[in-house]
Amino acid sequence: MAIQKTVAGVSSVALRISAFIFFRLFPAHFSSIAFALFAIYVPSFFASYFTAPELEVIDDQIAITVKETTITTETPLLTEDGVAVAPTPEVVADEIDIKENVVLGEKPAKAWKVLLFGAPSSTRPFSSFLTFFVNIVLVSLTADALYRARLYYPADDLSFVRLGYVSPTEAKFLIREPDQAKMPITFEIHIKDPQPPFDNTLWQPAGGVRWTANTTDFTAALSVPLQHSQQRRYEWRTSNNHTGEFMSPPKAGSMPEYHDGKFTFLSTSCILPRFPYNPLDHPLAIPGLRHLANKIPELGAQFMLFLGDFIYVDVPERFGSSVEEYRMQYRQVYASPDWAPVAQNLSWIHVLDDHEISHLLHIIPSFS
């Protein structure tokens, strides 16, 4: 029983540490470790709980009884010759009776130890099954973090328009629309803050998309010419109900006309949805972008320079290397409720990094 209880305690503690690391510190691979530890914990828990418990001495009493016995010998008064004989003295003997009464009982476990370490005790049934429930919850949350977005939020029907590189003369957009009933998509743009008398405030057609196909995951790129040679704020809209705005940059060598002449851009990297983990968050939540959205209005940024790891295809687990796997993970970022507040009205320029591509450059002749 001691071995079973030790295995239950060690696997429980290791499981809880692994779950904490997975949720808050380093999500790679610790989910698999947590599942393996739980598989060890379950049989050791029940084997330890239902095996005969450890016993300890509850009461030990010793009873000693001393009994005195007088022994009298029969001595004749006279010998055969008629000589008087002195009587033999009486002998007193002590008879000692020793009895030990030992009471055994189950060794009680401390409730806080059962809850903290996870090793069960039949003397603490409530604490034992409560600590078992805690480990079930941790494993369930691990599975939730790992699989819920994959199973229920593949974002196959996602429709979006994303702003890319913006120069003084044009802006690039990426459009995704899987619903062919909405084709063709038309794109319109106008100056949001016209400066009279020459700025045109009317909506101007700026191109569109005739169709999309699965070969590009229903996406198409669109280059939109800008109407004014000076720095202006533009507003755009599409026929499939997407809208947004952006600011064109100043020409090279010119000072910005907005934000007191300051030119600001942002830089970040590494997007991992739902990390740090919060079970109350949306399955596609990106906490870092949520915090960034609160600061963007006051920064007046011109663009975001994203330095890689837009997705983590191998964290917390690599589920495959197919094109569809990569596409799904990119769609999930765009489908996040935290994406639009930081990207709908801000140009994003991307760099690819190691979690978005396989480490195969060493087998390509031009790189070896």
Short mmCIF file of C-alpha atoms in Angstrom, two decimals:
data_model
loop_
_atom_site.label_atom_id
_atom_site.label_comp_id
_atom_site.label_asym_id
_atom_site.label_seq_id
_atom_site.Cartn_x
_atom_site.Cartn_y
_atom_site.Cartn_z
CA MET A 1 0.00 0.00 0.00
CA ALA A 2 2.86 2.38 0.75
CA ILE A 3 4.06 2.12 -2.86
CA GLN A 4 0.59 2.77 -4.28
CA LYS A 5 0.09 5.78 -2.04
CA THR A 6 3.51 7.15 -2.95
CA VAL A 7 2.80 6.77 -6.68
CA ALA A 8 -0.55 8.53 -6.25
CA GLY A 9 1.04 11.40 -4.34
CA VAL A 10 4.00 11.88 -6.70
CA SER A 11 1.88 11.70 -9.87
CA SER A 12 -0.67 14.12 -8.39
CA VAL A 13 1.93 16.72 -7.43
CA ALA A 14 3.67 16.39 -10.81
CA LEU A 15 0.32 16.71 -12.59
CA ARG A 16 -0.52 19.94 -10.78
CA ILE A 17 2.89 21.45 -11.45
CA SER A 18 2.67 20.50 -15.14
CA ALA A 19 -0.80 22.01 -15.44
CA PHE A 20 0.34 25.27 -13.83
CA ILE A 21 3.33 25.54 -16.17
CA PHE A 22 1.11 24.77 -19.17
CA PHE A 23 -1.49 27.38 -18.21
CA ARG A 24 0.74 30.24 -17.10
CA LEU A 25 4.41 29.83 -18.02
CA PHE A 26 5.39 27.58 -20.92
CA PRO A 27 2.66 25.82 -22.90
CA ALA A 28 4.82 23.55 -25.05
CA HIS A 29 4.47 19.79 -24.45
CA PHE A 30 3.28 19.99 -20.84
CA SER A 31 -0.25 19.06 -21.91
CA SER A 32 0.93 15.58 -22.94
CA ILE A 33 2.82 15.25 -19.67
CA ALA A 34 -0.31 16.16 -17.72
CA PHE A 35 -2.38 13.53 -19.55
CA ALA A 36 0.26 10.84 -18.94
CA LEU A 37 0.49 11.68 -15.24
CA PHE A 38 -3.28 11.53 -14.89
CA ALA A 39 -3.29 8.07 -16.47
CA ILE A 40 -0.85 6.98 -13.76
CA TYR A 41 -2.71 8.77 -10.99
CA VAL A 42 -6.17 7.25 -11.50
CA PRO A 43 -5.34 3.55 -10.89
CA SER A 44 -2.90 4.35 -8.09
CA PHE A 45 -5.54 6.52 -6.40
CA PHE A 46 -8.19 3.79 -6.29
CA ALA A 47 -5.69 1.04 -5.46
CA SER A 48 -4.46 3.09 -2.53
CA TYR A 49 -7.92 4.10 -1.33
CA PHE A 50 -9.50 0.63 -1.33
CA THR A 51 -6.52 -1.33 -0.04
CA ALA A 52 -6.45 -2.25 3.67
CA PRO A 53 -5.45 0.88 5.54
CA GLU A 54 -2.39 1.38 7.65
CA LEU A 55 -2.92 0.58 11.31
CA GLU A 56 -1.50 2.22 14.39
CA VAL A 57 -1.65 1.55 18.13
CA ILE A 58 -4.45 3.62 19.60
CA ASP A 59 -4.29 2.26 23.18
CA ASP A 60 -1.83 -0.03 24.95
CA GLN A 61 -2.63 -1.03 28.54
CA ILE A 62 -0.68 -3.43 30.73
CA ALA A 63 -2.37 -4.99 33.79
CA ILE A 64 -0.13 -6.55 36.46
CA THR A 65 -1.67 -8.66 39.23
CA VAL A 66 0.40 -9.80 42.22
CA LYS A 67 -1.02 -12.64 44.31
CA GLU A 68 0.59 -13.71 47.59
CA THR A 69 0.33 -17.39 48.58
CA THR A 70 1.33 -18.79 51.99
CA ILE A 71 2.80 -22.26 51.86
CA THR A 72 2.72 -24.26 55.15
CA THR A 73 4.64 -27.51 55.41
CA GLU A 74 3.43 -30.37 57.61
CA THR A 75 6.15 -31.17 60.15
CA PRO A 76 5.74 -34.01 62.69
CA LEU A 77 6.01 -32.92 66.30
CA LEU A 78 8.17 -35.89 67.36
CA THR A 79 10.66 -38.08 65.61
CA GLU A 80 10.56 -41.85 65.87
CA ASP A 81 12.92 -41.58 68.83
CA GLY A 82 10.56 -39.28 70.63
CA VAL A 83 12.62 -36.18 70.08
CA ALA A 84 10.71 -32.97 69.56
CA VAL A 85 11.17 -31.33 66.11
CA ALA A 86 11.03 -27.61 65.53
CA PRO A 87 8.24 -26.65 63.09
CA THR A 88 9.23 -25.51 59.55
CA PRO A 89 8.47 -21.82 59.03
CA GLU A 90 5.71 -20.80 56.63
CA VAL A 91 6.75 -19.63 53.11
CA VAL A 92 5.02 -16.71 51.37
CA ALA A 93 5.13 -16.92 47.50
CA ASP A 94 4.22 -14.07 45.07
CA GLU A 95 2.36 -15.07 41.89
CA ILE A 96 2.57 -12.30 39.23
CA ASP A 97 0.02 -12.20 36.36
CA ILE A 98 0.82 -9.76 33.47
CA LYS A 99 -1.78 -8.98 30.78
CA GLU A 100 -1.29 -6.49 27.86
CA ASN A 101 -4.33 -5.06 26.04
CA VAL A 102 -3.41 -3.49 22.64
CA VAL A 103 -6.06 -1.60 20.62
CA LEU A 104 -5.32 -1.05 16.88
CA GLY A 105 -7.08 1.41 14.57
CA GLU A 106 -6.72 3.01 11.13
CA LYS A 107 -3.98 5.59 11.00
CA PRO A 108 -5.75 8.94 10.45
CA ALA A 109 -4.47 11.19 7.66
CA LYS A 110 -4.45 14.96 7.87
CA ALA A 111 -7.01 16.50 5.54
CA TRP A 112 -4.67 19.25 4.34
CA LYS A 113 -2.07 16.69 3.28
CA VAL A 114 -4.66 14.75 1.30
CA LEU A 115 -5.78 17.93 -0.47
CA LEU A 116 -2.27 19.24 -1.08
CA PHE A 117 -0.53 16.08 -2.28
CA GLY A 118 -3.46 14.16 -3.74
CA ALA A 119 -2.71 10.83 -2.05
CA PRO A 120 -6.03 9.38 -0.78
CA SER A 121 -6.91 8.04 2.64
CA SER A 122 -9.90 5.89 3.56
CA THR A 123 -10.11 7.83 6.83
CA ARG A 124 -10.70 11.03 4.85
CA PRO A 125 -13.20 10.09 2.11
CA PHE A 126 -14.41 13.64 1.47
CA SER A 127 -10.90 15.09 1.21
CA SER A 128 -9.77 12.16 -0.94
CA PHE A 129 -12.47 12.53 -3.55
CA LEU A 130 -12.21 16.31 -3.45
CA THR A 131 -8.52 16.14 -4.31
CA PHE A 132 -9.35 13.62 -7.05
CA PHE A 133 -11.92 16.07 -8.43
CA VAL A 134 -9.30 18.84 -8.44
CA ASN A 135 -7.05 16.73 -10.67
CA ILE A 136 -9.97 15.91 -12.96
CA VAL A 137 -10.65 19.64 -13.32
CA LEU A 138 -7.00 20.35 -14.17
CA VAL A 139 -6.92 17.66 -16.85
CA SER A 140 -10.27 18.84 -18.23
CA LEU A 141 -9.00 22.42 -18.47
CA THR A 142 -5.87 21.17 -20.20
CA ALA A 143 -8.02 19.37 -22.76
CA ASP A 144 -10.15 22.49 -23.14
CA ALA A 145 -7.11 24.66 -23.84
CA LEU A 146 -5.74 22.12 -26.30
CA TYR A 147 -8.77 20.98 -28.27
CA ARG A 148 -11.78 23.30 -27.95
CA ALA A 149 -10.66 25.81 -30.56
CA ARG A 150 -9.67 23.04 -32.97
CA LEU A 151 -12.97 21.19 -32.64
CA TYR A 152 -15.43 24.06 -32.48
CA TYR A 153 -13.71 27.09 -34.04
CA PRO A 154 -11.93 26.09 -37.29
CA ALA A 155 -13.20 29.39 -38.80
CA ASP A 156 -13.93 27.80 -42.17
CA ASP A 157 -16.58 30.40 -42.99
CA LEU A 158 -14.51 33.37 -41.84
CA SER A 159 -14.87 36.53 -43.90
CA PHE A 160 -12.50 39.45 -43.36
CA VAL A 161 -10.63 42.31 -45.01
CA ARG A 162 -7.16 42.97 -43.68
CA LEU A 163 -5.06 46.07 -44.26
CA GLY A 164 -1.47 45.41 -45.28
CA TYR A 165 1.31 47.67 -46.55
CA VAL A 166 0.42 51.33 -47.08
CA SER A 167 2.58 53.72 -49.10
CA PRO A 168 1.90 57.39 -49.94
CA THR A 169 0.35 56.30 -53.24
CA GLU A 170 -1.42 52.97 -52.57
CA ALA A 171 -2.71 50.59 -49.93
CA LYS A 172 -2.78 46.80 -50.10
CA PHE A 173 -5.61 44.68 -48.72
CA LEU A 174 -6.15 40.97 -48.23
CA ILE A 175 -9.76 39.87 -48.69
CA ARG A 176 -11.17 36.50 -47.61
CA GLU A 177 -14.69 35.56 -48.60
CA PRO A 178 -15.69 31.88 -48.92
CA ASP A 179 -19.33 32.68 -49.72
CA GLN A 180 -19.47 32.84 -53.52
CA ALA A 181 -23.00 34.23 -53.35
CA LYS A 182 -21.43 37.54 -52.33
CA MET A 183 -19.28 37.73 -55.45
CA PRO A 184 -18.17 39.94 -56.99
CA ILE A 185 -16.90 42.06 -54.10
CA THR A 186 -16.56 45.77 -54.78
CA PHE A 187 -14.22 48.04 -52.85
CA GLU A 188 -14.80 51.77 -52.28
CA ILE A 189 -12.68 54.42 -50.58
CA HIS A 190 -12.84 58.12 -49.75
CA ILE A 191 -10.97 60.74 -47.74
CA LYS A 192 -12.39 60.83 -44.22
CA ASP A 193 -10.99 64.22 -43.17
CA PRO A 194 -11.10 66.34 -46.35
CA GLN A 195 -9.31 69.63 -46.42
CA PRO A 196 -11.15 72.14 -48.62
CA PRO A 197 -11.33 73.20 -51.27
CA PHE A 198 -9.71 70.44 -53.33
CA ASP A 199 -10.21 67.16 -51.42
CA ASN A 200 -12.96 64.97 -52.84
CA THR A 201 -15.27 63.52 -50.19
CA LEU A 202 -17.25 61.22 -52.48
CA TRP A 203 -16.87 57.46 -52.33
CA GLN A 204 -14.73 56.25 -55.20
CA PRO A 205 -14.66 52.69 -56.62
CA ALA A 206 -11.18 51.24 -56.17
CA GLY A 207 -11.39 47.74 -57.59
CA GLY A 208 -12.72 44.48 -56.33
CA VAL A 209 -12.61 40.70 -56.38
CA ARG A 210 -14.53 38.66 -58.94
CA TRP A 211 -14.18 35.25 -57.24
CA THR A 212 -12.16 33.29 -54.70
CA ALA A 213 -11.20 29.61 -54.57
CA ASN A 214 -9.98 27.03 -52.11
CA THR A 215 -6.56 27.01 -53.78
CA THR A 216 -5.81 30.24 -51.88
CA ASP A 217 -8.14 29.53 -48.95
CA PHE A 218 -10.70 31.86 -50.56
CA THR A 219 -8.41 34.90 -50.35
CA ALA A 220 -7.40 37.56 -52.84
CA ALA A 221 -5.02 40.52 -52.69
CA LEU A 222 -6.10 43.97 -53.77
CA SER A 223 -4.02 47.11 -54.41
CA VAL A 224 -5.94 50.36 -53.98
CA PRO A 225 -4.55 53.66 -55.36
CA LEU A 226 -4.79 56.62 -52.99
CA GLN A 227 -6.47 59.81 -54.17
CA HIS A 228 -4.24 62.43 -52.59
CA SER A 229 -0.51 62.94 -52.75
CA GLN A 230 -0.38 64.34 -49.21
CA GLN A 231 -0.94 62.51 -45.94
CA ARG A 232 -4.63 61.88 -45.38
CA ARG A 233 -6.95 59.67 -43.36
CA TYR A 234 -9.02 57.35 -45.56
CA GLU A 235 -12.16 55.34 -44.95
CA TRP A 236 -13.01 52.20 -46.93
CA ARG A 237 -15.91 49.78 -47.29
CA THR A 238 -16.70 46.62 -49.23
CA SER A 239 -19.88 45.17 -50.66
CA ASN A 240 -19.69 42.22 -48.24
CA ASN A 241 -20.11 44.55 -45.24
CA HIS A 242 -16.55 45.20 -44.08
CA THR A 243 -15.40 48.71 -43.19
CA GLY A 244 -12.33 50.39 -41.79
CA GLU A 245 -10.00 53.33 -41.99
CA PHE A 246 -6.29 54.08 -42.14
CA MET A 247 -3.84 56.94 -42.48
CA SER A 248 -1.47 57.22 -45.39
CA PRO A 249 2.19 57.87 -44.49
CA PRO A 250 4.01 61.08 -45.34
CA LYS A 251 6.24 61.12 -48.37
CA ALA A 252 9.86 60.23 -47.81
CA GLY A 253 11.66 63.25 -46.40
CA SER A 254 8.44 64.97 -45.29
CA MET A 255 7.25 65.54 -41.76
CA PRO A 256 3.95 63.96 -40.67
CA GLU A 257 0.95 66.28 -40.76
CA TYR A 258 -0.72 64.53 -37.82
CA HIS A 259 0.11 63.86 -34.16
CA ASP A 260 2.25 66.99 -33.79
CA GLY A 261 4.69 65.83 -36.43
CA LYS A 262 5.47 62.55 -34.67
CA PHE A 263 5.95 59.37 -36.69
CA THR A 264 5.16 56.32 -34.57
CA PHE A 265 5.15 52.65 -35.45
CA LEU A 266 4.68 49.57 -33.30
CA SER A 267 6.59 46.32 -33.16
CA THR A 268 5.69 43.01 -31.58
CA SER A 269 5.81 39.27 -32.22
CA CYS A 270 4.60 35.87 -31.02
CA ILE A 271 0.84 35.36 -31.00
CA LEU A 272 -0.47 32.37 -29.08
CA PRO A 273 -4.25 32.37 -28.57
CA ARG A 274 -5.56 31.87 -25.05
CA PHE A 275 -2.21 32.18 -23.32
CA PRO A 276 -1.94 32.75 -20.42
CA TYR A 277 -4.92 30.43 -20.11
CA ASN A 278 -8.19 31.66 -18.67
CA PRO A 279 -11.16 29.26 -18.87
CA LEU A 280 -13.54 32.24 -19.05
CA ASP A 281 -11.88 33.64 -22.19
CA HIS A 282 -13.15 33.05 -25.70
CA PRO A 283 -11.40 29.98 -27.19
CA LEU A 284 -9.69 32.25 -29.74
CA ALA A 285 -8.89 35.07 -27.31
CA ILE A 286 -5.47 36.73 -27.57
CA PRO A 287 -4.88 38.56 -24.26
CA GLY A 288 -1.84 40.44 -25.53
CA LEU A 289 -3.79 42.02 -28.39
CA ARG A 290 -6.55 42.93 -25.97
CA HIS A 291 -4.10 44.97 -23.90
CA LEU A 292 -2.60 46.50 -27.04
CA ALA A 293 -6.03 47.62 -28.23
CA ASN A 294 -6.38 49.77 -25.12
CA LYS A 295 -3.18 51.68 -25.97
CA ILE A 296 -3.44 52.06 -29.75
CA PRO A 297 -5.81 55.09 -29.77
CA GLU A 298 -3.38 57.22 -27.79
CA LEU A 299 -0.27 56.12 -29.68
CA GLY A 300 -1.22 57.34 -33.15
CA ALA A 301 0.78 54.54 -34.75
CA GLN A 302 1.36 54.48 -38.51
CA PHE A 303 1.86 50.73 -38.83
CA MET A 304 2.68 47.52 -36.97
CA LEU A 305 5.94 45.75 -37.79
CA PHE A 306 5.24 42.17 -36.77
CA LEU A 307 8.47 40.24 -36.28
CA GLY A 308 7.23 36.69 -36.68
CA ASP A 309 5.41 33.80 -35.05
CA PHE A 310 1.95 34.96 -36.08
CA ILE A 311 0.99 31.35 -35.36
CA TYR A 312 2.63 28.59 -33.28
CA VAL A 313 2.02 25.51 -35.40
CA ASP A 314 4.07 23.33 -33.01
CA VAL A 315 2.87 24.76 -29.68
CA PRO A 316 1.40 23.38 -27.52
CA GLU A 317 1.35 20.37 -29.85
CA ARG A 318 2.01 19.89 -33.54
CA PHE A 319 -1.17 18.40 -34.98
CA GLY A 320 0.18 18.18 -38.50
CA SER A 321 2.13 19.95 -41.22
CA SER A 322 -0.52 20.04 -43.92
CA VAL A 323 -1.50 23.18 -45.77
CA GLU A 324 -4.95 23.02 -44.18
CA GLU A 325 -3.43 22.88 -40.68
CA TYR A 326 -1.49 26.09 -41.31
CA ARG A 327 -4.46 27.79 -42.94
CA MET A 328 -6.74 26.92 -40.02
CA GLN A 329 -4.34 28.37 -37.47
CA TYR A 330 -3.98 31.60 -39.46
CA ARG A 331 -7.77 31.84 -39.79
CA GLN A 332 -8.18 31.36 -36.05
CA VAL A 333 -6.01 34.42 -35.37
CA TYR A 334 -8.04 36.50 -37.82
CA ALA A 335 -11.26 35.14 -36.28
CA SER A 336 -10.22 36.12 -32.76
CA PRO A 337 -12.45 38.75 -31.14
CA ASP A 338 -9.24 40.56 -30.15
CA TRP A 339 -7.88 40.84 -33.71
CA ALA A 340 -10.16 43.48 -35.23
CA PRO A 341 -9.58 46.18 -32.56
CA VAL A 342 -5.84 46.20 -33.30
CA ALA A 343 -5.78 45.44 -37.03
CA GLN A 344 -8.94 46.71 -38.68
CA ASN A 345 -7.57 50.25 -38.85
CA LEU A 346 -3.82 49.63 -38.66
CA SER A 347 -1.39 48.48 -41.32
CA TRP A 348 0.40 45.23 -40.41
CA ILE A 349 3.68 44.24 -42.07
CA HIS A 350 4.76 40.65 -41.45
CA VAL A 351 7.96 38.68 -41.06
CA LEU A 352 7.84 34.87 -40.97
CA ASP A 353 9.64 33.08 -38.15
CA ASP A 354 10.51 29.55 -37.03
CA HIS A 355 7.11 28.59 -35.58
CA GLU A 356 5.47 29.36 -38.93
CA ILE A 357 7.86 27.35 -41.11
CA SER A 358 9.55 23.98 -40.67
CA HIS A 359 13.25 23.81 -39.91
CA LEU A 360 14.10 22.36 -43.30
CA LEU A 361 16.46 24.99 -44.69
CA HIS A 362 19.47 22.74 -44.11
CA ILE A 363 18.23 20.26 -46.74
CA ILE A 364 17.74 22.93 -49.42
CA PRO A 365 20.93 23.13 -51.54
CA SER A 366 20.91 26.94 -51.79
CA PHE A 367 20.95 27.21 -47.97
CA SER A 368 23.38 24.41 -47.13
#
